[in-house]
């Protein structure tokens, strides 16, 4: 019933949201990953659906709460594991989309090789794990699809408020996204926590809005900033 009260300002639109954290396998049982729950991305996906969009949620190891939060008839969930799988899924899903929101925490590096069998501590264990860089999905899509697609990124940064904003500004300019939602993490803030606060920057690094409160509040505030930018 509440969904009927949402503005239908995404009716007829197709949006793609990535959520969770990508994982890069070291061997059949181990991976390099991160602590992202996927709950903020799930809230963004659900809010878009409530506002009338068809949504593809690219789910990178999201937790159960995120899975429940995203449940809506207009949300299709596609499971991905690695950054390269996510990159392929983004390409496919955004082919006819209006908006891409990259809420997933993307592994920047992956092990240069994945062992086919479980790594043993005697003999086969590497001295150090060699890493190679993953593709930057957001920057690639933002630069390639500028005219058609509204591209939104998230940046979790550590430091005090000024440092976080400065890091966010530099990242916004570098990424070429339409919007970058910046939040402070560490010391119990951000990952997995109930409340959230983001400062939203445009591609020039200028502050265009803030969204705070629950993850649903942040999702609403974010879509309010995206809608006027739809192509
Ligand atoms: N992102 C991406 N592909 C990557 C890395 C990040 O699409 N290989 C996206 C994330 O989903 C997020 C945004 O880029 O929306 C910012 O991610 P972040 O990790 O903060 O930026 P990086 O450019 O990876 O910079 P760094 O980790 O060095 O701060
Ligand atoms: Ca990164």
Coordinates of C-alpha atoms and ligand atoms in Angstrom, one line a residue:
X1 CA 0.0 0.0 0.0
X2 CA 2.9 2.4 0.8
X3 CA 4.3 1.9 -2.7
X4 CA 1.2 3.7 -4.0
X5 CA 2.3 6.8 -2.2
X6 CA 5.7 6.9 -4.0
X7 CA 6.0 9.3 -6.9
X8 CA 5.8 7.4 -10.2
X9 CA 8.7 9.5 -11.6
X10 CA 10.6 6.4 -12.8
X11 CA 7.6 4.9 -14.7
X12 CA 8.7 3.4 -18.0
X13 CA 12.3 3.6 -17.0
X14 CA 14.8 0.8 -16.8
X15 CA 17.5 0.9 -14.0
X16 CA 20.4 -1.3 -13.1
X17 CA 21.7 -1.4 -9.6
X18 CA 24.8 -3.3 -8.4
X19 CA 25.0 -4.3 -4.7
X20 CA 27.1 -6.2 -2.3
X21 CA 30.8 -6.9 -2.8
X22 CA 32.7 -8.8 -5.5
X23 CA 34.8 -11.7 -4.5
X24 CA 38.0 -12.9 -6.2
X25 CA 38.9 -16.6 -5.8
X26 CA 42.3 -17.7 -4.6
X27 CA 41.4 -21.4 -4.8
X28 CA 38.1 -23.4 -4.7
X29 CA 37.4 -22.4 -1.1
X30 CA 39.1 -19.0 -0.5
X31 CA 38.6 -15.5 -1.9
X32 CA 39.6 -11.9 -1.5
X33 CA 36.5 -9.9 -0.6
X34 CA 35.0 -7.1 1.4
X35 CA 32.4 -6.4 4.1
X36 CA 29.7 -4.9 2.0
X37 CA 26.2 -6.3 2.9
X38 CA 24.4 -5.1 -0.2
X39 CA 21.7 -3.4 1.9
X40 CA 22.1 0.1 0.6
X41 CA 22.0 -1.2 -3.0
X42 CA 19.0 -3.3 -2.2
X43 CA 17.2 -0.3 -0.8
X44 CA 18.0 1.7 -4.0
X45 CA 16.7 -1.1 -6.2
X46 CA 13.5 -1.4 -4.2
X47 CA 12.9 2.4 -4.1
X48 CA 13.3 2.5 -7.9
X49 CA 10.8 -0.3 -8.3
X50 CA 8.3 1.5 -6.0
X51 CA 8.7 4.6 -8.2
X52 CA 7.7 2.7 -11.3
X53 CA 11.0 1.4 -12.8
X54 CA 11.9 -2.0 -14.1
X55 CA 15.0 -2.9 -12.1
X56 CA 17.9 -5.3 -12.5
X57 CA 19.7 -5.9 -9.3
X58 CA 23.2 -7.2 -9.9
X59 CA 23.8 -9.0 -6.6
X60 CA 27.5 -9.7 -5.6
X61 CA 27.2 -11.9 -2.5
X62 CA 24.5 -9.8 -0.8
X63 CA 23.3 -10.9 2.6
X64 CA 19.9 -12.3 3.5
X65 CA 18.5 -8.9 4.8
X66 CA 19.5 -7.3 1.5
X67 CA 17.8 -10.1 -0.4
X68 CA 14.6 -9.6 1.5
X69 CA 14.8 -5.8 1.2
X70 CA 15.0 -6.0 -2.5
X71 CA 12.0 -8.2 -2.9
X72 CA 9.5 -6.6 -5.3
X73 CA 7.8 -7.9 -8.5
X74 CA 9.7 -5.3 -10.6
X75 CA 13.1 -6.3 -9.3
X76 CA 15.0 -9.0 -11.2
X77 CA 18.0 -10.3 -9.3
X78 CA 21.1 -11.5 -11.2
X79 CA 23.8 -13.1 -9.1
X80 CA 27.5 -12.3 -9.8
X81 CA 30.7 -13.2 -8.0
X82 CA 33.8 -11.6 -9.4
X83 CA 34.5 -8.1 -10.7
X84 CA 34.8 -9.3 -14.3
X85 CA 31.4 -11.2 -14.0
X86 CA 29.9 -7.9 -12.7
X87 CA 31.4 -6.0 -15.6
X88 CA 29.8 -8.4 -18.1
X89 CA 26.5 -8.3 -16.3
X90 CA 26.6 -4.5 -16.3
X91 CA 27.2 -4.4 -20.1
X92 CA 24.3 -6.7 -20.7
X93 CA 21.8 -5.1 -18.3
X94 CA 22.6 -1.5 -19.3
X95 CA 22.2 -2.1 -23.0
X96 CA 18.6 -0.7 -22.8
X97 CA 18.8 1.0 -19.4
X98 CA 18.3 4.7 -18.4
X99 CA 20.3 4.6 -15.1
X100 CA 23.2 2.6 -13.7
X101 CA 23.8 2.8 -9.9
X102 CA 27.1 1.2 -8.8
X103 CA 26.4 0.6 -5.1
X104 CA 28.6 -2.6 -5.1
X105 CA 32.0 -2.6 -3.4
X106 CA 34.1 -3.7 -6.3
X107 CA 37.3 -5.6 -5.7
X108 CA 40.0 -3.5 -7.3
X109 CA 42.5 -6.4 -7.6
X110 CA 42.3 -10.1 -8.2
X111 CA 44.9 -12.8 -7.7
X112 CA 46.9 -13.2 -10.9
X113 CA 46.1 -16.9 -10.8
X114 CA 43.4 -19.1 -9.1
X115 CA 44.6 -22.4 -7.9
X116 CA 42.6 -25.3 -9.2
X117 CA 43.0 -27.2 -6.0
X118 CA 43.0 -26.1 -2.4
X119 CA 46.2 -24.3 -1.5
X120 CA 48.2 -26.3 1.1
X121 CA 50.3 -24.6 3.7
X122 CA 53.2 -27.1 3.1
X123 CA 54.8 -26.7 -0.3
X124 CA 52.2 -25.1 -2.6
X125 CA 51.4 -22.0 -0.5
X126 CA 52.6 -18.8 -2.2
X127 CA 55.1 -16.5 -0.5
X128 CA 53.0 -13.6 -1.5
X129 CA 49.8 -13.4 -3.6
X130 CA 50.4 -11.7 -6.9
X131 CA 47.6 -9.3 -7.8
X132 CA 46.4 -7.8 -11.0
X133 CA 44.1 -4.8 -11.4
X134 CA 40.4 -5.3 -12.3
X135 CA 38.6 -3.1 -14.9
X136 CA 37.0 0.0 -13.6
X137 CA 33.4 -0.7 -14.4
X138 CA 32.0 2.7 -13.5
X139 CA 34.6 4.8 -15.3
X140 CA 34.4 2.6 -18.4
X141 CA 30.6 2.8 -18.6
X142 CA 30.4 6.5 -17.7
X143 CA 32.8 7.5 -20.4
X144 CA 31.3 5.2 -23.0
X145 CA 27.5 5.8 -22.5
X146 CA 27.5 9.5 -21.5
X147 CA 24.6 10.7 -23.7
X148 CA 22.3 7.8 -22.9
X149 CA 22.8 6.6 -19.4
X150 CA 22.8 8.4 -16.1
X151 CA 25.7 6.8 -14.1
X152 CA 25.8 7.0 -10.3
X153 CA 28.7 5.8 -8.1
X154 CA 29.3 5.4 -4.4
X155 CA 32.5 6.1 -2.6
X156 CA 33.3 4.9 0.9
X157 CA 36.2 6.9 2.3
X158 CA 38.0 7.0 5.6
X159 CA 39.1 10.1 7.4
X160 CA 37.5 13.2 9.0
X161 CA 34.7 15.0 7.2
X162 CA 37.0 17.4 5.2
X163 CA 39.3 14.6 4.1
X164 CA 36.3 12.5 3.0
X165 CA 34.9 15.3 1.0
X166 CA 38.2 16.1 -0.7
X167 CA 38.8 12.5 -1.6
X168 CA 35.2 12.4 -2.9
X169 CA 35.7 15.5 -5.1
X170 CA 38.9 14.1 -6.7
X171 CA 37.1 10.7 -7.3
X172 CA 34.0 12.4 -8.8
X173 CA 36.2 14.3 -11.3
X174 CA 38.2 11.2 -12.1
X175 CA 35.3 8.8 -12.6
X176 CA 33.2 10.9 -15.0
X177 CA 29.9 9.7 -13.4
X178 CA 26.9 12.0 -13.3
X179 CA 26.6 11.6 -9.5
X180 CA 28.9 10.2 -6.8
X181 CA 27.5 9.5 -3.3
X182 CA 30.3 9.8 -0.8
X183 CA 30.1 8.4 2.7
X184 CA 32.5 8.1 5.6
X185 CA 33.3 4.5 6.7
X186 CA 35.4 3.0 9.5
X187 CA 35.0 3.4 13.3
X188 CA 31.6 1.7 13.1
X189 CA 30.1 3.9 10.4
X190 CA 28.8 2.7 7.0
X191 CA 29.2 -1.0 6.4
X192 CA 26.3 -3.0 7.9
X193 CA 25.2 -0.2 10.1
X194 CA 21.5 0.9 10.2
X195 CA 21.9 4.6 9.6
X196 CA 23.8 6.2 6.7
X197 CA 24.7 9.6 5.4
X198 CA 26.0 10.5 2.0
X199 CA 27.1 13.7 0.4
X200 CA 26.2 13.7 -3.3
X201 CA 28.6 15.3 -5.8
X202 CA 28.3 15.9 -9.5
X203 CA 30.9 15.1 -12.1
X204 CA 32.7 18.4 -11.4
X205 CA 33.0 17.5 -7.8
X206 CA 30.4 20.1 -6.7
X207 CA 28.0 19.2 -3.8
X208 CA 24.5 18.8 -5.3
X209 CA 22.8 17.3 -2.2
X210 CA 22.9 15.3 0.9
X211 CA 20.9 12.2 2.0
X212 CA 20.8 10.9 5.5
X213 CA 18.9 8.6 7.8
X214 CA 18.0 5.0 7.1
X215 CA 19.2 3.2 3.9
X216 CA 15.6 3.7 2.6
X217 CA 15.9 7.5 3.3
X218 CA 19.2 7.6 1.5
X219 CA 17.7 5.7 -1.5
X220 CA 14.8 8.2 -1.7
X221 CA 17.2 11.2 -1.6
X222 CA 19.4 9.7 -4.2
X223 CA 16.5 9.0 -6.7
X224 CA 15.3 12.6 -6.1
X225 CA 18.7 13.8 -7.4
X226 CA 18.8 11.3 -10.3
X227 CA 15.3 11.9 -11.7
X228 CA 16.0 15.5 -12.9
X229 CA 19.1 14.2 -14.7
X230 CA 17.4 11.5 -16.7
X231 CA 18.1 11.8 -20.5
Ligands
LIG1 N1 34.0 0.8 -9.1 C1 33.8 0.1 -10.3 N2 34.9 -0.7 -10.7 C2 36.0 -0.9 -10.0 C3 36.1 -0.2 -8.8 C4 35.1 0.6 -8.3 O1 32.8 0.3 -11.0 N3 37.0 -1.7 -10.4 C5 32.9 1.7 -8.7 C6 32.2 1.3 -7.3 O2 31.1 0.4 -7.5 C7 31.8 2.7 -6.8 C8 32.8 3.6 -7.4 O3 33.4 2.9 -8.5 O4 30.5 3.0 -7.3 C9 33.8 4.1 -6.5 O5 34.5 3.0 -5.9 P1 35.8 3.2 -5.1 O6 36.3 1.9 -4.6 O7 35.5 4.2 -4.0 O8 36.8 3.9 -6.2 P2 38.1 3.5 -6.8 O9 38.2 4.2 -8.1 O10 38.3 2.0 -6.8 O11 39.2 4.1 -5.9 P3 39.9 3.6 -4.5 O12 39.4 2.3 -4.2 O13 41.4 3.6 -4.9 O14 39.6 4.7 -3.5
LIG2 CA1 38.1 0.6 -5.0

